[in-house]
JSON list of C-alpha atoms in Angstrom, two decimals:
[
{"chain": "A", "resi": 1, "resn": "MET", "atom": "CA", "xyz": [84.86, 249.41, 240.97]},
{"chain": "A", "resi": 2, "resn": "THR", "atom": "CA", "xyz": [86.27, 249.50, 237.53]},
{"chain": "A", "resi": 3, "resn": "LYS", "atom": "CA", "xyz": [88.86, 251.57, 238.26]},
{"chain": "A", "resi": 4, "resn": "GLU", "atom": "CA", "xyz": [90.61, 249.13, 240.95]},
{"chain": "A", "resi": 5, "resn": "SER", "atom": "CA", "xyz": [89.57, 246.12, 239.35]},
{"chain": "A", "resi": 6, "resn": "GLY", "atom": "CA", "xyz": [88.62, 246.56, 235.89]},
{"chain": "A", "resi": 7, "resn": "PHE", "atom": "CA", "xyz": [85.35, 246.85, 234.47]},
{"chain": "A", "resi": 8, "resn": "GLU", "atom": "CA", "xyz": [85.62, 242.29, 234.26]},
{"chain": "A", "resi": 9, "resn": "ALA", "atom": "CA", "xyz": [85.46, 242.07, 237.46]},
{"chain": "A", "resi": 10, "resn": "VAL", "atom": "CA", "xyz": [82.25, 244.33, 238.15]},
{"chain": "A", "resi": 11, "resn": "SER", "atom": "CA", "xyz": [78.96, 242.05, 239.10]},
{"chain": "A", "resi": 12, "resn": "ALA", "atom": "CA", "xyz": [75.52, 243.12, 239.99]},
{"chain": "A", "resi": 13, "resn": "ARG", "atom": "CA", "xyz": [76.26, 241.39, 243.18]},
{"chain": "A", "resi": 14, "resn": "LYS", "atom": "CA", "xyz": [79.61, 242.41, 244.09]},
{"chain": "A", "resi": 15, "resn": "LEU", "atom": "CA", "xyz": [78.32, 246.15, 242.76]},
{"chain": "A", "resi": 16, "resn": "ALA", "atom": "CA", "xyz": [75.42, 245.96, 245.26]},
{"chain": "A", "resi": 17, "resn": "GLU", "atom": "CA", "xyz": [77.56, 244.59, 248.16]},
{"chain": "A", "resi": 18, "resn": "ARG", "atom": "CA", "xyz": [79.66, 247.98, 247.92]},
{"chain": "A", "resi": 19, "resn": "LEU", "atom": "CA", "xyz": [76.85, 249.57, 247.81]},
{"chain": "A", "resi": 20, "resn": "ASN", "atom": "CA", "xyz": [75.08, 248.02, 251.06]},
{"chain": "A", "resi": 21, "resn": "CYS", "atom": "CA", "xyz": [72.56, 246.93, 248.74]},
{"chain": "A", "resi": 22, "resn": "SER", "atom": "CA", "xyz": [70.43, 243.94, 246.95]},
{"chain": "A", "resi": 23, "resn": "THR", "atom": "CA", "xyz": [70.14, 243.92, 242.87]},
{"chain": "A", "resi": 24, "resn": "GLN", "atom": "CA", "xyz": [67.18, 245.46, 242.99]},
{"chain": "A", "resi": 25, "resn": "PRO", "atom": "CA", "xyz": [68.06, 249.02, 242.88]},
{"chain": "A", "resi": 26, "resn": "ILE", "atom": "CA", "xyz": [70.87, 248.52, 240.20]},
{"chain": "A", "resi": 27, "resn": "PHE", "atom": "CA", "xyz": [68.48, 246.75, 237.40]},
{"chain": "A", "resi": 28, "resn": "ARG", "atom": "CA", "xyz": [66.07, 248.78, 238.43]},
{"chain": "A", "resi": 29, "resn": "VAL", "atom": "CA", "xyz": [68.41, 251.70, 236.41]},
{"chain": "A", "resi": 30, "resn": "TYR", "atom": "CA", "xyz": [70.24, 249.53, 234.04]},
{"chain": "A", "resi": 31, "resn": "GLN", "atom": "CA", "xyz": [68.41, 246.88, 231.80]},
{"chain": "A", "resi": 32, "resn": "ASN", "atom": "CA", "xyz": [71.90, 245.01, 232.13]},
{"chain": "A", "resi": 33, "resn": "MET", "atom": "CA", "xyz": [75.80, 245.48, 232.71]},
{"chain": "A", "resi": 34, "resn": "GLU", "atom": "CA", "xyz": [75.90, 246.22, 229.33]},
{"chain": "A", "resi": 35, "resn": "GLU", "atom": "CA", "xyz": [74.20, 249.60, 230.04]},
{"chain": "A", "resi": 36, "resn": "LEU", "atom": "CA", "xyz": [75.80, 249.65, 233.11]},
{"chain": "A", "resi": 37, "resn": "LYS", "atom": "CA", "xyz": [79.27, 249.13, 231.63]},
{"chain": "A", "resi": 38, "resn": "ALA", "atom": "CA", "xyz": [78.10, 251.93, 229.17]},
{"chain": "A", "resi": 39, "resn": "ASP", "atom": "CA", "xyz": [77.62, 254.39, 231.42]},
{"chain": "A", "resi": 40, "resn": "LEU", "atom": "CA", "xyz": [80.90, 253.49, 232.75]},
{"chain": "A", "resi": 41, "resn": "TYR", "atom": "CA", "xyz": [82.39, 254.54, 229.88]},
{"chain": "A", "resi": 42, "resn": "GLU", "atom": "CA", "xyz": [81.24, 257.28, 229.24]},
{"chain": "A", "resi": 43, "resn": "MET", "atom": "CA", "xyz": [82.17, 258.51, 232.57]},
{"chain": "A", "resi": 44, "resn": "GLY", "atom": "CA", "xyz": [86.23, 256.80, 232.05]},
{"chain": "A", "resi": 45, "resn": "THR", "atom": "CA", "xyz": [86.13, 258.78, 228.70]},
{"chain": "A", "resi": 46, "resn": "ASP", "atom": "CA", "xyz": [84.78, 262.39, 231.58]},
{"chain": "A", "resi": 47, "resn": "TYR", "atom": "CA", "xyz": [87.62, 261.52, 233.06]},
{"chain": "A", "resi": 48, "resn": "MET", "atom": "CA", "xyz": [90.33, 260.92, 230.57]},
{"chain": "A", "resi": 49, "resn": "ARG", "atom": "CA", "xyz": [89.08, 264.25, 229.46]},
{"chain": "A", "resi": 50, "resn": "GLU", "atom": "CA", "xyz": [89.94, 266.02, 232.26]},
{"chain": "A", "resi": 51, "resn": "SER", "atom": "CA", "xyz": [93.45, 264.66, 232.85]},
{"chain": "A", "resi": 52, "resn": "MET", "atom": "CA", "xyz": [94.44, 266.11, 229.07]},
{"chain": "A", "resi": 53, "resn": "GLU", "atom": "CA", "xyz": [93.02, 269.70, 229.78]},
{"chain": "A", "resi": 54, "resn": "ARG", "atom": "CA", "xyz": [94.52, 269.89, 232.96]},
{"chain": "A", "resi": 55, "resn": "HIS", "atom": "CA", "xyz": [97.77, 270.27, 231.25]},
{"chain": "A", "resi": 56, "resn": "LYS", "atom": "CA", "xyz": [97.09, 272.12, 228.77]},
{"chain": "A", "resi": 57, "resn": "GLY", "atom": "CA", "xyz": [98.76, 275.20, 229.10]},
{"chain": "A", "resi": 58, "resn": "LYS", "atom": "CA", "xyz": [101.75, 274.36, 230.57]},
{"chain": "A", "resi": 59, "resn": "SER", "atom": "CA", "xyz": [104.68, 275.85, 228.37]},
{"chain": "A", "resi": 60, "resn": "GLU", "atom": "CA", "xyz": [104.13, 274.42, 225.17]},
{"chain": "A", "resi": 61, "resn": "PRO", "atom": "CA", "xyz": [101.31, 273.99, 222.24]},
{"chain": "A", "resi": 62, "resn": "ALA", "atom": "CA", "xyz": [98.14, 272.30, 223.23]},
{"chain": "A", "resi": 63, "resn": "TYR", "atom": "CA", "xyz": [98.59, 269.43, 220.98]},
{"chain": "A", "resi": 64, "resn": "LEU", "atom": "CA", "xyz": [101.42, 268.05, 223.02]},
{"chain": "A", "resi": 65, "resn": "SER", "atom": "CA", "xyz": [99.99, 268.70, 226.13]},
{"chain": "A", "resi": 66, "resn": "LEU", "atom": "CA", "xyz": [96.94, 266.62, 226.02]},
{"chain": "A", "resi": 67, "resn": "ALA", "atom": "CA", "xyz": [98.41, 264.56, 224.22]},
{"chain": "A", "resi": 68, "resn": "LYS", "atom": "CA", "xyz": [100.79, 263.79, 226.69]},
{"chain": "A", "resi": 69, "resn": "GLY", "atom": "CA", "xyz": [97.62, 264.54, 229.65]},
{"chain": "A", "resi": 70, "resn": "TYR", "atom": "CA", "xyz": [95.81, 261.32, 228.03]},
{"chain": "A", "resi": 71, "resn": "ILE", "atom": "CA", "xyz": [100.02, 259.01, 228.06]},
{"chain": "A", "resi": 72, "resn": "ASP", "atom": "CA", "xyz": [99.84, 260.61, 231.92]},
{"chain": "A", "resi": 73, "resn": "ALA", "atom": "CA", "xyz": [96.13, 259.46, 232.83]},
{"chain": "A", "resi": 74, "resn": "ALA", "atom": "CA", "xyz": [95.99, 255.73, 230.99]},
{"chain": "A", "resi": 75, "resn": "ARG", "atom": "CA", "xyz": [98.97, 255.14, 232.56]},
{"chain": "A", "resi": 76, "resn": "ASN", "atom": "CA", "xyz": [97.71, 256.29, 236.13]},
{"chain": "A", "resi": 77, "resn": "GLU", "atom": "CA", "xyz": [94.57, 254.87, 235.39]},
{"chain": "A", "resi": 78, "resn": "LYS", "atom": "CA", "xyz": [94.90, 252.08, 233.31]},
{"chain": "A", "resi": 79, "resn": "ASN", "atom": "CA", "xyz": [91.54, 250.56, 234.26]},
{"chain": "A", "resi": 80, "resn": "LEU", "atom": "CA", "xyz": [89.38, 252.75, 233.18]},
{"chain": "A", "resi": 81, "resn": "PHE", "atom": "CA", "xyz": [92.04, 252.95, 229.96]},
{"chain": "A", "resi": 82, "resn": "ARG", "atom": "CA", "xyz": [90.99, 249.28, 229.48]},
{"chain": "A", "resi": 83, "resn": "LEU", "atom": "CA", "xyz": [87.22, 250.11, 229.63]},
{"chain": "A", "resi": 84, "resn": "ILE", "atom": "CA", "xyz": [87.74, 253.08, 226.61]},
{"chain": "A", "resi": 85, "resn": "ALA", "atom": "CA", "xyz": [90.19, 250.99, 224.85]},
{"chain": "A", "resi": 86, "resn": "SER", "atom": "CA", "xyz": [87.19, 248.12, 225.12]},
{"chain": "A", "resi": 87, "resn": "VAL", "atom": "CA", "xyz": [84.95, 250.41, 222.86]},
{"chain": "A", "resi": 88, "resn": "ASP", "atom": "CA", "xyz": [84.28, 248.00, 220.14]},
{"chain": "A", "resi": 89, "resn": "ASP", "atom": "CA", "xyz": [82.70, 245.40, 222.59]},
{"chain": "A", "resi": 90, "resn": "LEU", "atom": "CA", "xyz": [80.20, 247.51, 224.32]},
{"chain": "A", "resi": 91, "resn": "ASP", "atom": "CA", "xyz": [77.21, 248.72, 222.27]},
{"chain": "A", "resi": 92, "resn": "ILE", "atom": "CA", "xyz": [77.75, 252.35, 222.48]},
{"chain": "A", "resi": 93, "resn": "SER", "atom": "CA", "xyz": [76.50, 254.27, 219.38]},
{"chain": "A", "resi": 94, "resn": "GLY", "atom": "CA", "xyz": [78.77, 257.22, 220.31]},
{"chain": "A", "resi": 95, "resn": "ASP", "atom": "CA", "xyz": [81.41, 258.98, 218.66]},
{"chain": "A", "resi": 96, "resn": "LYS", "atom": "CA", "xyz": [84.68, 257.56, 218.59]},
{"chain": "A", "resi": 97, "resn": "GLU", "atom": "CA", "xyz": [85.94, 261.24, 218.99]},
{"chain": "A", "resi": 98, "resn": "PHE", "atom": "CA", "xyz": [85.00, 261.38, 222.71]},
{"chain": "A", "resi": 99, "resn": "LEU", "atom": "CA", "xyz": [88.14, 264.46, 222.90]},
{"chain": "A", "resi": 100, "resn": "LEU", "atom": "CA", "xyz": [85.58, 266.88, 220.89]},
{"chain": "A", "resi": 101, "resn": "LYS", "atom": "CA", "xyz": [83.38, 267.25, 222.82]},
{"chain": "A", "resi": 102, "resn": "GLY", "atom": "CA", "xyz": [82.89, 270.67, 225.15]},
{"chain": "A", "resi": 103, "resn": "GLU", "atom": "CA", "xyz": [85.45, 272.27, 225.68]},
{"chain": "A", "resi": 104, "resn": "ALA", "atom": "CA", "xyz": [87.80, 270.32, 223.88]},
{"chain": "A", "resi": 105, "resn": "ILE", "atom": "CA", "xyz": [85.36, 271.51, 220.40]},
{"chain": "A", "resi": 106, "resn": "ASN", "atom": "CA", "xyz": [88.23, 274.19, 219.56]},
{"chain": "A", "resi": 107, "resn": "TYR", "atom": "CA", "xyz": [91.23, 271.73, 219.67]},
{"chain": "A", "resi": 108, "resn": "PRO", "atom": "CA", "xyz": [91.63, 272.58, 216.63]},
{"chain": "A", "resi": 109, "resn": "ASN", "atom": "CA", "xyz": [91.69, 276.02, 216.44]},
{"chain": "A", "resi": 110, "resn": "MET", "atom": "CA", "xyz": [94.76, 275.15, 219.28]},
{"chain": "A", "resi": 111, "resn": "LEU", "atom": "CA", "xyz": [97.32, 273.85, 216.44]},
{"chain": "A", "resi": 112, "resn": "PRO", "atom": "CA", "xyz": [99.96, 275.87, 215.64]},
{"chain": "A", "resi": 113, "resn": "GLY", "atom": "CA", "xyz": [101.30, 277.16, 212.65]},
{"chain": "A", "resi": 114, "resn": "ALA", "atom": "CA", "xyz": [98.03, 275.56, 211.09]},
{"chain": "A", "resi": 115, "resn": "GLU", "atom": "CA", "xyz": [96.05, 278.39, 210.37]},
{"chain": "A", "resi": 116, "resn": "SER", "atom": "CA", "xyz": [96.32, 278.10, 206.66]},
{"chain": "A", "resi": 117, "resn": "LEU", "atom": "CA", "xyz": [95.02, 274.71, 206.73]},
{"chain": "A", "resi": 118, "resn": "ASP", "atom": "CA", "xyz": [90.82, 273.83, 206.28]},
{"chain": "A", "resi": 119, "resn": "ASP", "atom": "CA", "xyz": [88.77, 272.50, 208.57]},
{"chain": "A", "resi": 120, "resn": "GLU", "atom": "CA", "xyz": [89.38, 268.92, 206.91]},
{"chain": "A", "resi": 121, "resn": "LYS", "atom": "CA", "xyz": [93.23, 269.05, 207.14]},
{"chain": "A", "resi": 122, "resn": "LYS", "atom": "CA", "xyz": [93.09, 269.68, 211.14]},
{"chain": "A", "resi": 123, "resn": "GLY", "atom": "CA", "xyz": [90.88, 267.12, 210.93]},
{"chain": "A", "resi": 124, "resn": "GLU", "atom": "CA", "xyz": [92.56, 265.19, 209.38]},
{"chain": "A", "resi": 125, "resn": "LEU", "atom": "CA", "xyz": [95.60, 266.45, 211.54]},
{"chain": "A", "resi": 126, "resn": "ILE", "atom": "CA", "xyz": [93.68, 265.31, 214.57]},
{"chain": "A", "resi": 127, "resn": "SER", "atom": "CA", "xyz": [93.34, 261.96, 214.38]},
{"chain": "A", "resi": 128, "resn": "ALA", "atom": "CA", "xyz": [97.10, 260.77, 212.91]},
{"chain": "A", "resi": 129, "resn": "ILE", "atom": "CA", "xyz": [98.22, 262.68, 215.92]},
{"chain": "A", "resi": 130, "resn": "TRP", "atom": "CA", "xyz": [95.33, 260.68, 217.97]},
{"chain": "A", "resi": 131, "resn": "PHE", "atom": "CA", "xyz": [95.99, 257.35, 215.78]},
{"chain": "A", "resi": 132, "resn": "LEU", "atom": "CA", "xyz": [99.46, 258.08, 217.31]},
{"chain": "A", "resi": 133, "resn": "VAL", "atom": "CA", "xyz": [98.89, 259.43, 221.07]},
{"chain": "A", "resi": 134, "resn": "HIS", "atom": "CA", "xyz": [96.53, 256.54, 222.07]},
{"chain": "A", "resi": 135, "resn": "GLY", "atom": "CA", "xyz": [98.50, 253.52, 220.39]},
{"chain": "A", "resi": 136, "resn": "ILE", "atom": "CA", "xyz": [101.11, 254.65, 222.13]},
{"chain": "A", "resi": 137, "resn": "ALA", "atom": "CA", "xyz": [99.00, 254.02, 225.71]},
{"chain": "A", "resi": 138, "resn": "THR", "atom": "CA", "xyz": [98.46, 251.52, 224.76]},
{"chain": "A", "resi": 139, "resn": "LEU", "atom": "CA", "xyz": [101.68, 250.25, 224.84]},
{"chain": "A", "resi": 140, "resn": "ILE", "atom": "CA", "xyz": [102.09, 251.47, 227.81]},
{"chain": "A", "resi": 141, "resn": "VAL", "atom": "CA", "xyz": [98.93, 250.04, 229.68]},
{"chain": "A", "resi": 142, "resn": "SER", "atom": "CA", "xyz": [99.65, 246.31, 227.92]},
{"chain": "A", "resi": 143, "resn": "GLY", "atom": "CA", "xyz": [103.60, 247.06, 228.96]},
{"chain": "A", "resi": 144, "resn": "ARG", "atom": "CA", "xyz": [104.36, 246.53, 226.18]},
{"chain": "A", "resi": 145, "resn": "THR", "atom": "CA", "xyz": [106.78, 249.43, 225.78]},
{"chain": "A", "resi": 146, "resn": "GLU", "atom": "CA", "xyz": [108.49, 251.98, 227.88]},
{"chain": "A", "resi": 147, "resn": "ILE", "atom": "CA", "xyz": [109.07, 255.12, 226.64]},
{"chain": "A", "resi": 148, "resn": "SER", "atom": "CA", "xyz": [109.89, 257.92, 228.33]},
{"chain": "A", "resi": 149, "resn": "ASP", "atom": "CA", "xyz": [107.91, 260.91, 228.62]},
{"chain": "A", "resi": 150, "resn": "LYS", "atom": "CA", "xyz": [111.23, 262.94, 226.85]},
{"chain": "A", "resi": 151, "resn": "GLU", "atom": "CA", "xyz": [111.26, 260.61, 223.91]},
{"chain": "A", "resi": 152, "resn": "ILE", "atom": "CA", "xyz": [107.35, 260.81, 224.05]},
{"chain": "A", "resi": 153, "resn": "GLY", "atom": "CA", "xyz": [107.02, 264.22, 223.11]},
{"chain": "A", "resi": 154, "resn": "ASP", "atom": "CA", "xyz": [110.65, 263.67, 220.64]},
{"chain": "A", "resi": 155, "resn": "LEU", "atom": "CA", "xyz": [107.74, 261.16, 218.45]},
{"chain": "A", "resi": 156, "resn": "ILE", "atom": "CA", "xyz": [105.02, 263.98, 218.68]},
{"chain": "A", "resi": 157, "resn": "ASN", "atom": "CA", "xyz": [105.94, 266.29, 218.40]},
{"chain": "A", "resi": 158, "resn": "GLU", "atom": "CA", "xyz": [108.12, 265.09, 214.55]},
{"chain": "A", "resi": 159, "resn": "THR", "atom": "CA", "xyz": [104.97, 263.15, 213.95]},
{"chain": "A", "resi": 160, "resn": "TYR", "atom": "CA", "xyz": [103.26, 267.08, 214.79]},
{"chain": "A", "resi": 161, "resn": "PHE", "atom": "CA", "xyz": [105.71, 268.91, 212.45]},
{"chain": "A", "resi": 162, "resn": "GLY", "atom": "CA", "xyz": [105.41, 266.51, 209.64]},
{"chain": "A", "resi": 163, "resn": "LEU", "atom": "CA", "xyz": [101.99, 264.94, 208.68]},
{"chain": "A", "resi": 164, "resn": "LEU", "atom": "CA", "xyz": [101.78, 269.80, 208.51]},
{"chain": "A", "resi": 165, "resn": "SER", "atom": "CA", "xyz": [104.12, 270.12, 206.36]},
{"chain": "A", "resi": 166, "resn": "ARG", "atom": "CA", "xyz": [102.63, 267.89, 204.39]},
{"chain": "A", "resi": 167, "resn": "PHE", "atom": "CA", "xyz": [99.25, 268.59, 204.46]},
{"chain": "A", "resi": 168, "resn": "LYS", "atom": "CA", "xyz": [100.77, 271.89, 204.15]},
{"chain": "A", "resi": 169, "resn": "GLY", "atom": "CA", "xyz": [101.95, 270.70, 200.52]},
{"chain": "A", "resi": 170, "resn": "GLU", "atom": "CA", "xyz": [105.55, 271.83, 201.88]}
]
């Protein structure tokens, strides 16, 4: 339902109708709709991470293929992306670095040319690229920009190598 219409359209009554039950089973599991939204947020972040990882290994550096995967997932699942982007509206104590869970914990070791950087600098590089990628995805989903895959790749690469050079003191 969230993927189809967005979380705003999900209510206990509509969910119960979809499940062909009363609202009682829903409220046995969840005390309120905010708890349900938090679970949907977690499922949405898992989906985005899986979508990103499906792009990995495509004859380009991991930072670029993962970034393109995230943007593609946002483009293809706008309502899920909107839920994830609304994290400030949620009472979630989860980490903002949802990308660095599970297998993704190795992302800092997959940064070409960054081998000489310490972990803190690698984290800063990932964060800076993440801000760019999330911003691009947000602009695309909101319909505020039209940008080609080539332009996206060029922008991410230019930013990555510019930041890498700065972090290395070059």
